[in-house]
Amino acid sequence: MECRKEENLKNCNCTYNCSKKGICCLCVKEHRERKEIPACFFPKSAEKTYDRSIKHFVEINK
Ligand code: SF4
């Protein structure tokens, strides 16, 4: 299956300077290993804090 990087980038709100941006499979793998959640699950205001923790995700979705 072809990587959909270009397509994914249209919906990716991650502002972090990361080599995995738009490569969702690698992004999810990396964040999962760190017990984090990818940027696209966070609204802009929360995304720009770079706090990708599950705790932060739960807090903003209460
Ligand atoms: S999974 Fe990662 S790379 Fe894919 S859209 Fe979300 S933040 Fe961007």
mmCIF file of N, CA, C and O and ligand atoms in Angstrom:
data_model
loop_
_atom_site.group_PDB
_atom_site.id
_atom_site.type_symbol
_atom_site.label_atom_id
_atom_site.label_comp_id
_atom_site.label_asym_id
_atom_site.label_seq_id
_atom_site.Cartn_x
_atom_site.Cartn_y
_atom_site.Cartn_z
ATOM 1 N N MET A 1 0.859 -1.190 0.000
ATOM 2 C CA MET A 1 0.000 0.000 0.000
ATOM 3 C C MET A 1 0.896 1.242 0.000
ATOM 4 O O MET A 1 1.853 1.332 0.774
ATOM 5 N N GLU A 2 0.614 2.205 -0.884
ATOM 6 C CA GLU A 2 1.390 3.435 -0.999
ATOM 7 C C GLU A 2 1.237 4.292 0.247
ATOM 8 O O GLU A 2 0.163 4.355 0.848
ATOM 9 N N CYS A 3 2.306 4.945 0.642
ATOM 10 C CA CYS A 3 2.221 5.902 1.746
ATOM 11 C C CYS A 3 1.377 7.084 1.286
ATOM 12 O O CYS A 3 1.554 7.579 0.187
ATOM 13 N N ARG A 4 0.466 7.515 2.134
ATOM 14 C CA ARG A 4 -0.447 8.615 1.786
ATOM 15 C C ARG A 4 0.038 9.913 2.398
ATOM 16 O O ARG A 4 -0.759 10.764 2.802
ATOM 17 N N LYS A 5 1.375 10.096 2.492
ATOM 18 C CA LYS A 5 1.935 11.256 3.177
ATOM 19 C C LYS A 5 1.327 12.565 2.695
ATOM 20 O O LYS A 5 0.869 13.375 3.505
ATOM 21 N N GLU A 6 1.288 12.770 1.392
ATOM 22 C CA GLU A 6 0.786 14.048 0.864
ATOM 23 C C GLU A 6 -0.672 14.255 1.262
ATOM 24 O O GLU A 6 -1.066 15.353 1.669
ATOM 25 N N GLU A 7 -1.460 13.195 1.179
ATOM 26 C CA GLU A 7 -2.876 13.267 1.575
ATOM 27 C C GLU A 7 -2.991 13.528 3.078
ATOM 28 O O GLU A 7 -3.769 14.376 3.513
ATOM 29 N N ASN A 8 -2.193 12.840 3.854
ATOM 30 C CA ASN A 8 -2.236 12.995 5.314
ATOM 31 C C ASN A 8 -1.855 14.405 5.738
ATOM 32 O O ASN A 8 -2.435 14.954 6.683
ATOM 33 N N LEU A 9 -0.908 14.998 5.041
ATOM 34 C CA LEU A 9 -0.443 16.340 5.399
ATOM 35 C C LEU A 9 -1.565 17.371 5.318
ATOM 36 O O LEU A 9 -1.548 18.372 6.038
ATOM 37 N N LYS A 10 -2.586 17.083 4.479
ATOM 38 C CA LYS A 10 -3.716 18.016 4.350
ATOM 39 C C LYS A 10 -4.518 18.095 5.653
ATOM 40 O O LYS A 10 -5.156 19.100 5.945
ATOM 41 N N ASN A 11 -4.458 17.037 6.446
ATOM 42 C CA ASN A 11 -5.228 16.999 7.704
ATOM 43 C C ASN A 11 -4.351 17.023 8.941
ATOM 44 O O ASN A 11 -4.851 16.886 10.053
ATOM 45 N N CYS A 12 -3.058 17.170 8.742
ATOM 46 C CA CYS A 12 -2.140 17.107 9.871
ATOM 47 C C CYS A 12 -1.914 18.512 10.455
ATOM 48 O O CYS A 12 -1.415 19.389 9.776
ATOM 49 N N ASN A 13 -2.270 18.662 11.704
ATOM 50 C CA ASN A 13 -2.133 19.986 12.349
ATOM 51 C C ASN A 13 -0.879 20.077 13.197
ATOM 52 O O ASN A 13 -0.675 21.033 13.920
ATOM 53 N N CYS A 14 0.004 19.094 13.077
ATOM 54 C CA CYS A 14 1.202 19.079 13.915
ATOM 55 C C CYS A 14 2.156 20.196 13.504
ATOM 56 O O CYS A 14 2.541 20.283 12.338
ATOM 57 N N THR A 15 2.525 21.040 14.467
ATOM 58 C CA THR A 15 3.441 22.150 14.173
ATOM 59 C C THR A 15 4.851 21.849 14.641
ATOM 60 O O THR A 15 5.735 22.686 14.508
ATOM 61 N N TYR A 16 5.035 20.636 15.181
ATOM 62 C CA TYR A 16 6.358 20.251 15.667
ATOM 63 C C TYR A 16 7.246 19.914 14.472
ATOM 64 O O TYR A 16 6.772 19.331 13.493
ATOM 65 N N ASN A 17 8.518 20.293 14.525
ATOM 66 C CA ASN A 17 9.448 20.007 13.426
ATOM 67 C C ASN A 17 9.871 18.542 13.505
ATOM 68 O O ASN A 17 10.821 18.199 14.198
ATOM 69 N N CYS A 18 9.142 17.664 12.813
ATOM 70 C CA CYS A 18 9.319 16.223 12.956
ATOM 71 C C CYS A 18 9.434 15.540 11.592
ATOM 72 O O CYS A 18 8.676 15.843 10.675
ATOM 73 N N SER A 19 10.369 14.597 11.485
ATOM 74 C CA SER A 19 10.575 13.877 10.205
ATOM 75 C C SER A 19 9.424 12.930 9.896
ATOM 76 O O SER A 19 9.280 12.482 8.760
ATOM 77 N N LYS A 20 8.578 12.658 10.891
ATOM 78 C CA LYS A 20 7.474 11.711 10.684
ATOM 79 C C LYS A 20 6.171 12.409 10.312
ATOM 80 O O LYS A 20 5.160 11.748 10.073
ATOM 81 N N LYS A 21 6.216 13.739 10.198
ATOM 82 C CA LYS A 21 4.997 14.502 9.899
ATOM 83 C C LYS A 21 4.349 13.991 8.619
ATOM 84 O O LYS A 21 5.000 13.882 7.591
ATOM 85 N N GLY A 22 3.078 13.611 8.704
ATOM 86 C CA GLY A 22 2.348 13.119 7.543
ATOM 87 C C GLY A 22 2.493 11.620 7.317
ATOM 88 O O GLY A 22 1.757 11.034 6.522
ATOM 89 N N ILE A 23 3.463 10.994 8.008
ATOM 90 C CA ILE A 23 3.613 9.538 7.917
ATOM 91 C C ILE A 23 2.950 8.968 9.171
ATOM 92 O O ILE A 23 3.591 8.637 10.168
ATOM 93 N N CYS A 24 1.637 8.864 9.101
ATOM 94 C CA CYS A 24 0.843 8.565 10.292
ATOM 95 C C CYS A 24 1.231 7.266 10.981
ATOM 96 O O CYS A 24 1.263 7.197 12.211
ATOM 97 N N CYS A 25 1.536 6.246 10.229
ATOM 98 C CA CYS A 25 1.888 4.964 10.832
ATOM 99 C C CYS A 25 3.093 5.131 11.764
ATOM 100 O O CYS A 25 3.087 4.626 12.885
ATOM 101 N N LEU A 26 4.097 5.885 11.324
ATOM 102 C CA LEU A 26 5.295 6.092 12.143
ATOM 103 C C LEU A 26 5.008 7.056 13.289
ATOM 104 O O LEU A 26 5.506 6.883 14.403
ATOM 105 N N CYS A 27 4.178 8.041 13.016
ATOM 106 C CA CYS A 27 3.809 9.023 14.038
ATOM 107 C C CYS A 27 3.081 8.338 15.189
ATOM 108 O O CYS A 27 3.450 8.499 16.352
ATOM 109 N N VAL A 28 2.065 7.553 14.860
ATOM 110 C CA VAL A 28 1.298 6.845 15.890
ATOM 111 C C VAL A 28 2.196 5.890 16.670
ATOM 112 O O VAL A 28 2.143 5.842 17.903
ATOM 113 N N LYS A 29 3.061 5.165 15.944
ATOM 114 C CA LYS A 29 3.968 4.206 16.604
ATOM 115 C C LYS A 29 4.847 4.935 17.623
ATOM 116 O O LYS A 29 4.956 4.508 18.774
ATOM 117 N N GLU A 30 5.424 6.048 17.224
ATOM 118 C CA GLU A 30 6.311 6.797 18.104
ATOM 119 C C GLU A 30 5.572 7.324 19.325
ATOM 120 O O GLU A 30 6.027 7.183 20.462
ATOM 121 N N HIS A 31 4.408 7.906 19.115
ATOM 122 C CA HIS A 31 3.664 8.470 20.241
ATOM 123 C C HIS A 31 3.150 7.358 21.161
ATOM 124 O O HIS A 31 3.171 7.509 22.375
ATOM 125 N N ARG A 32 2.730 6.228 20.550
ATOM 126 C CA ARG A 32 2.235 5.114 21.365
ATOM 127 C C ARG A 32 3.359 4.602 22.275
ATOM 128 O O ARG A 32 3.147 4.348 23.448
ATOM 129 N N GLU A 33 4.575 4.495 21.724
ATOM 130 C CA GLU A 33 5.708 4.019 22.515
ATOM 131 C C GLU A 33 6.003 4.963 23.683
ATOM 132 O O GLU A 33 6.525 4.552 24.702
ATOM 133 N N ARG A 34 5.624 6.206 23.512
ATOM 134 C CA ARG A 34 5.853 7.193 24.575
ATOM 135 C C ARG A 34 4.597 7.440 25.389
ATOM 136 O O ARG A 34 4.534 8.420 26.145
ATOM 137 N N LYS A 35 3.608 6.559 25.194
ATOM 138 C CA LYS A 35 2.326 6.693 25.905
ATOM 139 C C LYS A 35 1.745 8.084 25.689
ATOM 140 O O LYS A 35 1.314 8.755 26.632
ATOM 141 N N GLU A 36 1.785 8.513 24.423
ATOM 142 C CA GLU A 36 1.258 9.821 24.023
ATOM 143 C C GLU A 36 0.215 9.648 22.930
ATOM 144 O O GLU A 36 0.001 8.547 22.430
ATOM 145 N N ILE A 37 -0.386 10.784 22.548
ATOM 146 C CA ILE A 37 -1.418 10.801 21.503
ATOM 147 C C ILE A 37 -0.987 11.782 20.416
ATOM 148 O O ILE A 37 -0.485 12.866 20.739
ATOM 149 N N PRO A 38 -1.114 11.424 19.124
ATOM 150 C CA PRO A 38 -0.666 12.315 18.053
ATOM 151 C C PRO A 38 -1.364 13.680 18.045
ATOM 152 O O PRO A 38 -2.509 13.804 18.512
ATOM 153 N N ALA A 39 -0.712 14.651 17.493
ATOM 154 C CA ALA A 39 -1.171 16.045 17.460
ATOM 155 C C ALA A 39 -2.579 16.212 16.912
ATOM 156 O O ALA A 39 -3.351 17.040 17.400
ATOM 157 N N CYS A 40 -2.931 15.424 15.911
ATOM 158 C CA CYS A 40 -4.203 15.632 15.226
ATOM 159 C C CYS A 40 -5.425 15.312 16.095
ATOM 160 O O CYS A 40 -6.563 15.568 15.701
ATOM 161 N N PHE A 41 -5.194 14.750 17.278
ATOM 162 C CA PHE A 41 -6.279 14.532 18.233
ATOM 163 C C PHE A 41 -6.499 15.754 19.126
ATOM 164 O O PHE A 41 -7.428 15.771 19.935
ATOM 165 N N PHE A 42 -5.628 16.749 19.010
ATOM 166 C CA PHE A 42 -5.705 17.936 19.856
ATOM 167 C C PHE A 42 -6.145 19.155 19.044
ATOM 168 O O PHE A 42 -5.744 19.316 17.891
ATOM 169 N N PRO A 43 -6.952 20.042 19.638
ATOM 170 C CA PRO A 43 -7.269 21.304 18.961
ATOM 171 C C PRO A 43 -6.006 22.177 18.887
ATOM 172 O O PRO A 43 -5.051 21.955 19.640
ATOM 173 N N LYS A 44 -6.031 23.166 17.976
ATOM 174 C CA LYS A 44 -4.860 24.009 17.709
ATOM 175 C C LYS A 44 -4.233 24.561 18.993
ATOM 176 O O LYS A 44 -3.015 24.502 19.174
ATOM 177 N N SER A 45 -5.071 25.077 19.887
ATOM 178 C CA SER A 45 -4.561 25.712 21.114
ATOM 179 C C SER A 45 -3.799 24.708 21.977
ATOM 180 O O SER A 45 -2.806 25.056 22.615
ATOM 181 N N ALA A 46 -4.232 23.463 22.012
ATOM 182 C CA ALA A 46 -3.563 22.429 22.811
ATOM 183 C C ALA A 46 -2.382 21.840 22.051
ATOM 184 O O ALA A 46 -1.342 21.530 22.652
ATOM 185 N N GLU A 47 -2.526 21.725 20.751
ATOM 186 C CA GLU A 47 -1.450 21.156 19.932
ATOM 187 C C GLU A 47 -0.168 21.966 20.080
ATOM 188 O O GLU A 47 0.929 21.409 20.255
ATOM 189 N N LYS A 48 -0.297 23.276 20.060
ATOM 190 C CA LYS A 48 0.906 24.126 20.060
ATOM 191 C C LYS A 48 1.665 24.095 21.383
ATOM 192 O O LYS A 48 2.780 24.621 21.458
ATOM 193 N N THR A 49 1.124 23.456 22.433
ATOM 194 C CA THR A 49 1.869 23.292 23.691
ATOM 195 C C THR A 49 2.859 22.139 23.583
ATOM 196 O O THR A 49 3.749 22.014 24.437
ATOM 197 N N TYR A 50 2.686 21.281 22.545
ATOM 198 C CA TYR A 50 3.499 20.074 22.357
ATOM 199 C C TYR A 50 3.332 19.068 23.499
ATOM 200 O O TYR A 50 4.071 18.090 23.577
ATOM 201 N N ASP A 51 2.346 19.283 24.369
ATOM 202 C CA ASP A 51 2.054 18.296 25.414
ATOM 203 C C ASP A 51 1.135 17.246 24.802
ATOM 204 O O ASP A 51 -0.072 17.470 24.670
ATOM 205 N N ARG A 52 1.679 16.119 24.395
ATOM 206 C CA ARG A 52 0.934 15.051 23.724
ATOM 207 C C ARG A 52 0.532 13.953 24.706
ATOM 208 O O ARG A 52 0.159 12.854 24.308
ATOM 209 N N SER A 53 0.585 14.271 26.007
ATOM 210 C CA SER A 53 0.302 13.238 27.005
ATOM 211 C C SER A 53 -1.166 12.837 27.011
ATOM 212 O O SER A 53 -2.050 13.624 26.656
ATOM 213 N N ILE A 54 -1.425 11.599 27.464
ATOM 214 C CA ILE A 54 -2.797 11.109 27.603
ATOM 215 C C ILE A 54 -3.520 11.967 28.640
ATOM 216 O O ILE A 54 -4.689 12.320 28.463
ATOM 217 N N LYS A 55 -2.774 12.367 29.685
ATOM 218 C CA LYS A 55 -3.337 13.216 30.748
ATOM 219 C C LYS A 55 -3.867 14.521 30.147
ATOM 220 O O LYS A 55 -4.999 14.933 30.448
ATOM 221 N N HIS A 56 -3.070 15.139 29.276
ATOM 222 C CA HIS A 56 -3.486 16.398 28.656
ATOM 223 C C HIS A 56 -4.739 16.171 27.789
ATOM 224 O O HIS A 56 -5.687 16.949 27.826
ATOM 225 N N PHE A 57 -4.740 15.062 27.034
ATOM 226 C CA PHE A 57 -5.877 14.739 26.165
ATOM 227 C C PHE A 57 -7.155 14.578 26.985
ATOM 228 O O PHE A 57 -8.206 15.124 26.633
ATOM 229 N N VAL A 58 -7.060 13.870 28.107
ATOM 230 C CA VAL A 58 -8.223 13.666 28.969
ATOM 231 C C VAL A 58 -8.688 15.003 29.550
ATOM 232 O O VAL A 58 -9.881 15.307 29.546
ATOM 233 N N GLU A 59 -7.734 15.824 29.990
ATOM 234 C CA GLU A 59 -8.066 17.128 30.577
ATOM 235 C C GLU A 59 -8.876 17.990 29.614
ATOM 236 O O GLU A 59 -9.899 18.563 29.990
ATOM 237 N N ILE A 60 -8.429 18.064 28.372
ATOM 238 C CA ILE A 60 -9.110 18.973 27.431
ATOM 239 C C ILE A 60 -10.383 18.377 26.865
ATOM 240 O O ILE A 60 -11.172 19.080 26.232
ATOM 241 N N ASN A 61 -10.608 17.101 27.103
ATOM 242 C CA ASN A 61 -11.837 16.460 26.619
ATOM 243 C C ASN A 61 -12.824 16.137 27.718
ATOM 244 O O ASN A 61 -13.783 15.392 27.501
ATOM 245 N N LYS A 62 -12.597 16.696 28.916
ATOM 246 C CA LYS A 62 -13.520 16.455 30.032
ATOM 247 C C LYS A 62 -14.885 17.052 29.732
ATOM 248 O O LYS A 62 -14.965 18.098 29.122
HETATM 249 S S1 SF4 B 1 -1.089 10.776 13.017
HETATM 250 FE FE1 SF4 B 1 0.648 12.208 13.210
HETATM 251 S S2 SF4 B 1 1.354 12.581 11.128
HETATM 252 FE FE2 SF4 B 1 -0.721 11.695 10.982
HETATM 253 S S3 SF4 B 1 -2.086 13.463 10.866
HETATM 254 FE FE3 SF4 B 1 -1.915 12.852 13.040
HETATM 255 S S4 SF4 B 1 -0.263 14.138 13.876
HETATM 256 FE FE4 SF4 B 1 -0.069 14.222 11.633
#
